[in-house]
Short mmCIF file of C-alpha atoms in Angstrom, two decimals:
data_model
loop_
_atom_site.label_atom_id
_atom_site.label_comp_id
_atom_site.label_asym_id
_atom_site.label_seq_id
_atom_site.Cartn_x
_atom_site.Cartn_y
_atom_site.Cartn_z
CA MET A 1 62.56 120.14 72.14
CA SER A 2 63.56 121.59 75.53
CA ILE A 3 67.13 122.14 76.68
CA MET A 4 66.56 119.56 79.43
CA THR A 5 65.51 116.91 76.89
CA ILE A 6 68.52 117.69 74.72
CA THR A 7 70.84 117.48 77.74
CA MET A 8 69.64 114.05 78.85
CA ALA A 9 69.85 112.78 75.29
CA MET A 10 73.45 113.99 75.06
CA ILE A 11 74.36 112.21 78.30
CA ALA A 12 72.71 109.01 77.09
CA GLU A 13 74.67 109.17 73.83
CA ARG A 14 78.09 109.65 75.43
CA PRO A 15 80.60 106.96 74.39
CA ALA A 16 81.21 104.31 77.03
CA GLN A 17 84.76 104.47 78.34
CA ALA A 18 85.99 102.94 81.56
CA PRO A 19 88.41 104.98 83.68
CA GLY A 20 91.12 102.41 82.92
CA GLU A 21 90.86 103.19 79.21
CA VAL A 22 91.91 106.83 79.56
CA SER A 23 94.87 107.68 77.33
CA ALA A 24 98.29 108.54 78.70
CA SER A 25 97.99 112.16 77.56
CA ALA A 26 94.54 112.53 79.13
CA LEU A 27 95.80 111.04 82.41
CA TYR A 28 98.79 113.40 82.37
CA ARG A 29 96.55 116.42 81.90
CA LEU A 30 94.05 115.43 84.56
CA MET A 31 96.86 114.82 87.03
CA SER A 32 98.36 118.21 86.18
CA TRP A 33 95.12 120.20 86.37
CA LEU A 34 93.91 118.58 89.59
CA SER A 35 97.24 118.43 91.35
CA PRO A 36 97.72 120.52 94.52
CA SER A 37 100.47 122.32 92.57
CA PHE A 38 98.01 123.68 89.98
CA PRO A 39 97.63 127.34 91.02
CA VAL A 40 93.96 127.68 91.91
CA GLY A 41 94.54 128.30 95.62
CA ALA A 42 92.50 125.29 96.75
CA PHE A 43 94.59 124.95 99.91
CA SER A 44 93.11 128.18 101.27
CA TYR A 45 89.48 126.95 101.32
CA SER A 46 87.76 124.56 103.75
CA SER A 47 84.07 124.78 102.64
CA GLY A 48 83.02 125.49 106.21
CA LEU A 49 85.12 122.70 107.77
CA GLU A 50 86.93 125.25 109.89
CA TRP A 51 83.70 126.27 111.63
CA ALA A 52 82.59 122.63 111.95
CA VAL A 53 85.82 121.78 113.76
CA GLU A 54 85.46 124.74 116.10
CA ALA A 55 81.82 123.84 116.79
CA GLY A 56 82.78 120.26 117.64
CA ASP A 57 80.94 118.64 114.71
CA ILE A 58 84.25 117.28 113.41
CA ALA A 59 86.72 116.02 115.99
CA ASP A 60 88.46 112.97 114.54
CA ALA A 61 88.90 110.89 111.40
CA ASP A 62 85.51 109.20 111.66
CA THR A 63 83.52 112.42 112.02
CA LEU A 64 85.49 113.95 109.15
CA ARG A 65 84.69 110.94 106.98
CA ARG A 66 80.99 111.09 107.80
CA TRP A 67 80.83 114.85 107.18
CA LEU A 68 82.52 114.55 103.79
CA ALA A 69 80.36 111.56 102.80
CA VAL A 70 77.27 113.76 103.18
CA VAL A 71 78.89 116.64 101.29
CA MET A 72 79.86 114.34 98.41
CA THR A 73 76.58 112.48 98.06
CA GLU A 74 73.93 114.90 99.27
CA GLY A 75 75.55 118.34 99.37
CA GLY A 76 77.80 120.65 97.41
CA GLY A 77 80.03 117.87 96.11
CA PHE A 78 77.13 116.14 94.35
CA CYS A 79 75.83 119.44 92.95
CA ASP A 80 79.27 120.23 91.55
CA ALA A 81 79.41 116.75 90.02
CA ALA A 82 76.07 117.21 88.26
CA LEU A 83 77.10 120.64 86.97
CA PHE A 84 80.38 119.10 85.78
CA VAL A 85 78.50 116.47 83.79
CA HIS A 86 76.25 118.96 82.02
CA ALA A 87 79.06 121.42 81.32
CA HIS A 88 81.20 118.65 79.82
CA CYS A 89 78.33 117.41 77.65
CA ALA A 90 77.50 120.92 76.46
CA ALA A 91 81.11 121.69 75.54
CA SER A 92 81.62 118.29 73.88
CA ARG A 93 78.50 118.66 71.72
CA GLY A 94 78.93 122.35 70.99
CA SER A 95 75.61 123.31 72.60
CA ASP A 96 76.05 127.02 73.32
CA ALA A 97 72.60 127.38 74.85
CA LEU A 98 73.19 124.60 77.37
CA LEU A 99 76.72 125.73 78.16
CA LEU A 100 75.48 129.24 78.91
CA GLU A 101 72.67 127.87 81.07
CA VAL A 102 75.00 125.65 83.09
CA ALA A 103 77.61 128.39 83.56
CA GLU A 104 74.96 130.81 84.80
CA LEU A 105 73.32 128.24 87.07
CA ALA A 106 76.63 127.12 88.57
CA ALA A 107 77.58 130.69 89.44
CA ALA A 108 74.22 131.29 91.10
CA PHE A 109 73.84 127.92 92.80
CA THR A 110 75.94 128.52 95.91
CA PRO A 111 74.50 128.65 99.43
CA SER A 112 76.74 131.34 100.90
CA LYS A 113 79.02 134.26 100.09
CA GLU A 114 82.14 132.26 100.94
CA ARG A 115 81.12 129.22 98.87
CA HIS A 116 80.52 131.56 95.94
CA LEU A 117 84.01 133.01 96.42
CA GLU A 118 85.47 129.52 96.72
CA THR A 119 84.07 128.18 93.48
CA THR A 120 84.42 131.34 91.36
CA ALA A 121 87.91 132.31 92.52
CA GLN A 122 89.17 128.82 91.78
CA GLY A 123 87.26 128.79 88.51
CA LEU A 124 88.84 132.06 87.38
CA ALA A 125 92.33 130.91 88.39
CA PHE A 126 91.82 127.60 86.57
CA VAL A 127 90.60 129.31 83.39
CA GLN A 128 93.49 131.79 83.35
CA THR A 129 96.14 129.13 83.88
CA ALA A 130 94.58 126.63 81.50
CA ARG A 131 94.26 129.21 78.72
CA ALA A 132 97.90 130.18 79.18
CA ALA A 133 99.41 126.70 79.42
CA TRP A 134 96.79 124.24 78.11
CA HIS A 135 94.87 126.28 75.58
CA CYS A 136 91.73 124.89 73.95
CA THR A 137 88.99 126.53 71.90
CA ALA A 138 86.28 125.26 74.25
CA LEU A 139 87.50 127.62 76.96
CA ASP A 140 87.55 130.51 74.51
CA ARG A 141 83.98 129.66 73.58
CA LEU A 142 82.91 129.58 77.21
CA MET A 143 84.42 133.01 77.88
CA ALA A 144 82.79 134.43 74.75
CA LEU A 145 79.38 133.13 75.79
CA TRP A 146 79.48 133.93 79.49
CA ASP A 147 80.89 137.14 80.95
CA GLY A 148 80.04 136.29 84.57
CA PRO A 149 82.09 134.40 87.17
CA VAL A 150 83.00 130.85 86.15
CA ALA A 151 82.42 128.12 88.75
CA TYR A 152 85.27 125.70 89.33
CA PRO A 153 83.50 122.50 88.14
CA VAL A 154 82.43 124.24 84.93
CA ALA A 155 85.96 125.45 84.24
CA VAL A 156 87.47 121.98 84.70
CA ALA A 157 84.70 120.21 82.77
CA VAL A 158 84.90 122.52 79.76
CA THR A 159 88.69 122.22 79.67
CA ALA A 160 88.52 118.43 79.83
CA ALA A 161 85.93 118.36 77.05
CA GLY A 162 88.00 120.75 74.97
CA HIS A 163 90.96 118.40 75.21
CA GLY A 164 88.86 115.39 74.26
CA ILE A 165 89.02 113.76 77.70
CA ALA A 166 86.11 111.43 78.37
CA LEU A 167 83.52 112.49 80.93
CA GLU A 168 83.72 109.62 83.44
CA PRO A 169 87.47 109.71 84.21
CA ALA A 170 87.43 113.51 84.27
CA LEU A 171 84.54 113.54 86.75
CA HIS A 172 86.16 110.95 89.00
CA ALA A 173 89.43 112.87 89.00
CA TYR A 174 87.64 116.12 89.83
CA LEU A 175 85.71 114.72 92.80
CA HIS A 176 88.82 112.95 94.08
CA ALA A 177 90.69 116.26 94.03
CA VAL A 178 87.87 118.05 95.87
CA ALA A 179 87.72 115.35 98.55
CA ALA A 180 91.50 115.24 98.93
CA ASN A 181 91.66 119.00 99.39
CA LEU A 182 88.97 118.96 102.09
CA ILE A 183 90.74 116.10 103.86
CA SER A 184 93.95 118.12 103.77
CA ALA A 185 92.09 120.98 105.45
CA GLY A 186 90.78 118.56 108.06
CA VAL A 187 94.24 117.16 108.73
CA ARG A 188 95.46 120.68 109.51
CA LEU A 189 92.42 121.79 111.50
CA ILE A 190 91.52 118.86 113.79
CA PRO A 191 94.49 118.02 113.62
CA LEU A 192 94.97 114.53 112.21
CA GLY A 193 98.01 112.55 111.18
CA GLN A 194 98.72 112.06 107.50
CA THR A 195 97.93 108.34 107.76
CA ASP A 196 94.50 109.07 109.20
CA GLY A 197 93.94 111.46 106.32
CA GLN A 198 94.70 108.69 103.84
CA ARG A 199 92.38 106.32 105.68
CA VAL A 200 89.57 108.84 105.24
CA LEU A 201 90.38 109.23 101.55
CA ALA A 202 90.40 105.44 101.08
CA ALA A 203 87.06 105.12 102.89
CA LEU A 204 85.51 107.74 100.59
CA GLU A 205 86.29 105.78 97.41
CA PRO A 206 82.85 104.05 97.21
CA VAL A 207 81.18 107.31 98.26
CA ILE A 208 82.73 109.20 95.37
CA GLU A 209 81.93 106.33 93.02
CA ASP A 210 78.27 106.60 94.06
CA ALA A 211 78.24 110.37 93.60
CA CYS A 212 79.70 110.04 90.11
CA THR A 213 77.22 107.34 89.12
CA ARG A 214 74.25 109.43 90.24
CA ALA A 215 75.58 112.61 88.67
CA LEU A 216 75.95 110.93 85.27
CA THR A 217 72.21 110.31 85.12
CA SER A 218 70.98 113.47 86.86
CA SER A 219 69.19 116.36 85.20
CA LEU A 220 69.68 119.98 86.17
CA ASP A 221 66.31 119.72 87.89
CA ASP A 222 67.88 117.21 90.30
CA LEU A 223 70.26 119.81 91.69
CA GLY A 224 69.79 120.46 95.38
CA SER A 225 71.62 120.08 98.65
CA ALA A 226 70.53 118.16 101.72
CA GLY A 227 73.84 118.92 103.46
CA PHE A 228 72.21 121.63 105.54
CA ARG A 229 74.77 121.60 108.36
CA ALA A 230 77.60 122.02 105.85
CA ASP A 231 75.78 124.93 104.20
CA LEU A 232 75.22 126.55 107.60
CA ALA A 233 78.88 125.99 108.45
CA SER A 234 79.96 127.94 105.37
CA MET A 235 77.66 130.81 106.39
CA ARG A 236 78.82 130.87 110.01
CA HIS A 237 82.45 130.79 108.96
CA GLU A 238 81.98 134.29 107.55
CA THR A 239 81.86 135.69 111.10
CA GLN A 240 84.15 133.19 112.82
CA TYR A 241 86.58 135.10 115.01
CA THR A 242 89.80 133.18 114.27
CA ARG A 243 90.19 131.82 110.74
CA LEU A 244 92.96 130.08 108.84
CA PHE A 245 90.89 129.51 105.68
CA ARG A 246 88.94 131.76 103.34
CA SER A 247 85.83 129.60 103.55
#
């Protein structure tokens, strides 16, 4: 039986649990790990938004919303969501072969130098802090299996699985945090008011719901980005003359 067949079977067998059923301790941990105060340095990355603002692609709340909707459903956000799902399933089921495959693929599956830095620097910071303050054996297993750079969605997914937190609420919390961080970057760059930023976040709720739903039934073969302008933005940011962000 192939790894892909095993993976899809593991996803199909996951216990059904609505986000509202998450335990108090699980909610506390997700809020802690995905809070802006968790020291992964997320505030210093814009995933190419900084170049998009300078180029005029993003100029107001509506263009920011439309840009992020593509990223979340067709671009890097969706890819991260699918990788999150498979990493969580692998860690939950103790599948070392799949966990190694996902960790390696996630580290390689970035379209630019800066996006690679963004995901692996945050992944490393998350792993180091989580092992120090929220230790779990799943993280130890990941680090024993994989000696390369750990992508951010893999780090969060494995930690959530190691603490027994169900996949769906963990995935929703992760994508919400990613979207909120990018909106924060947009608020500073465009600039926008805080209320406009919250309007964008509210408008993205069904978008993130759709991305999560698709990711939960996606195979690793489904990975791929159609957010070409966002990928180009992350590449062009590398040579942007004036920069506030690292990506």
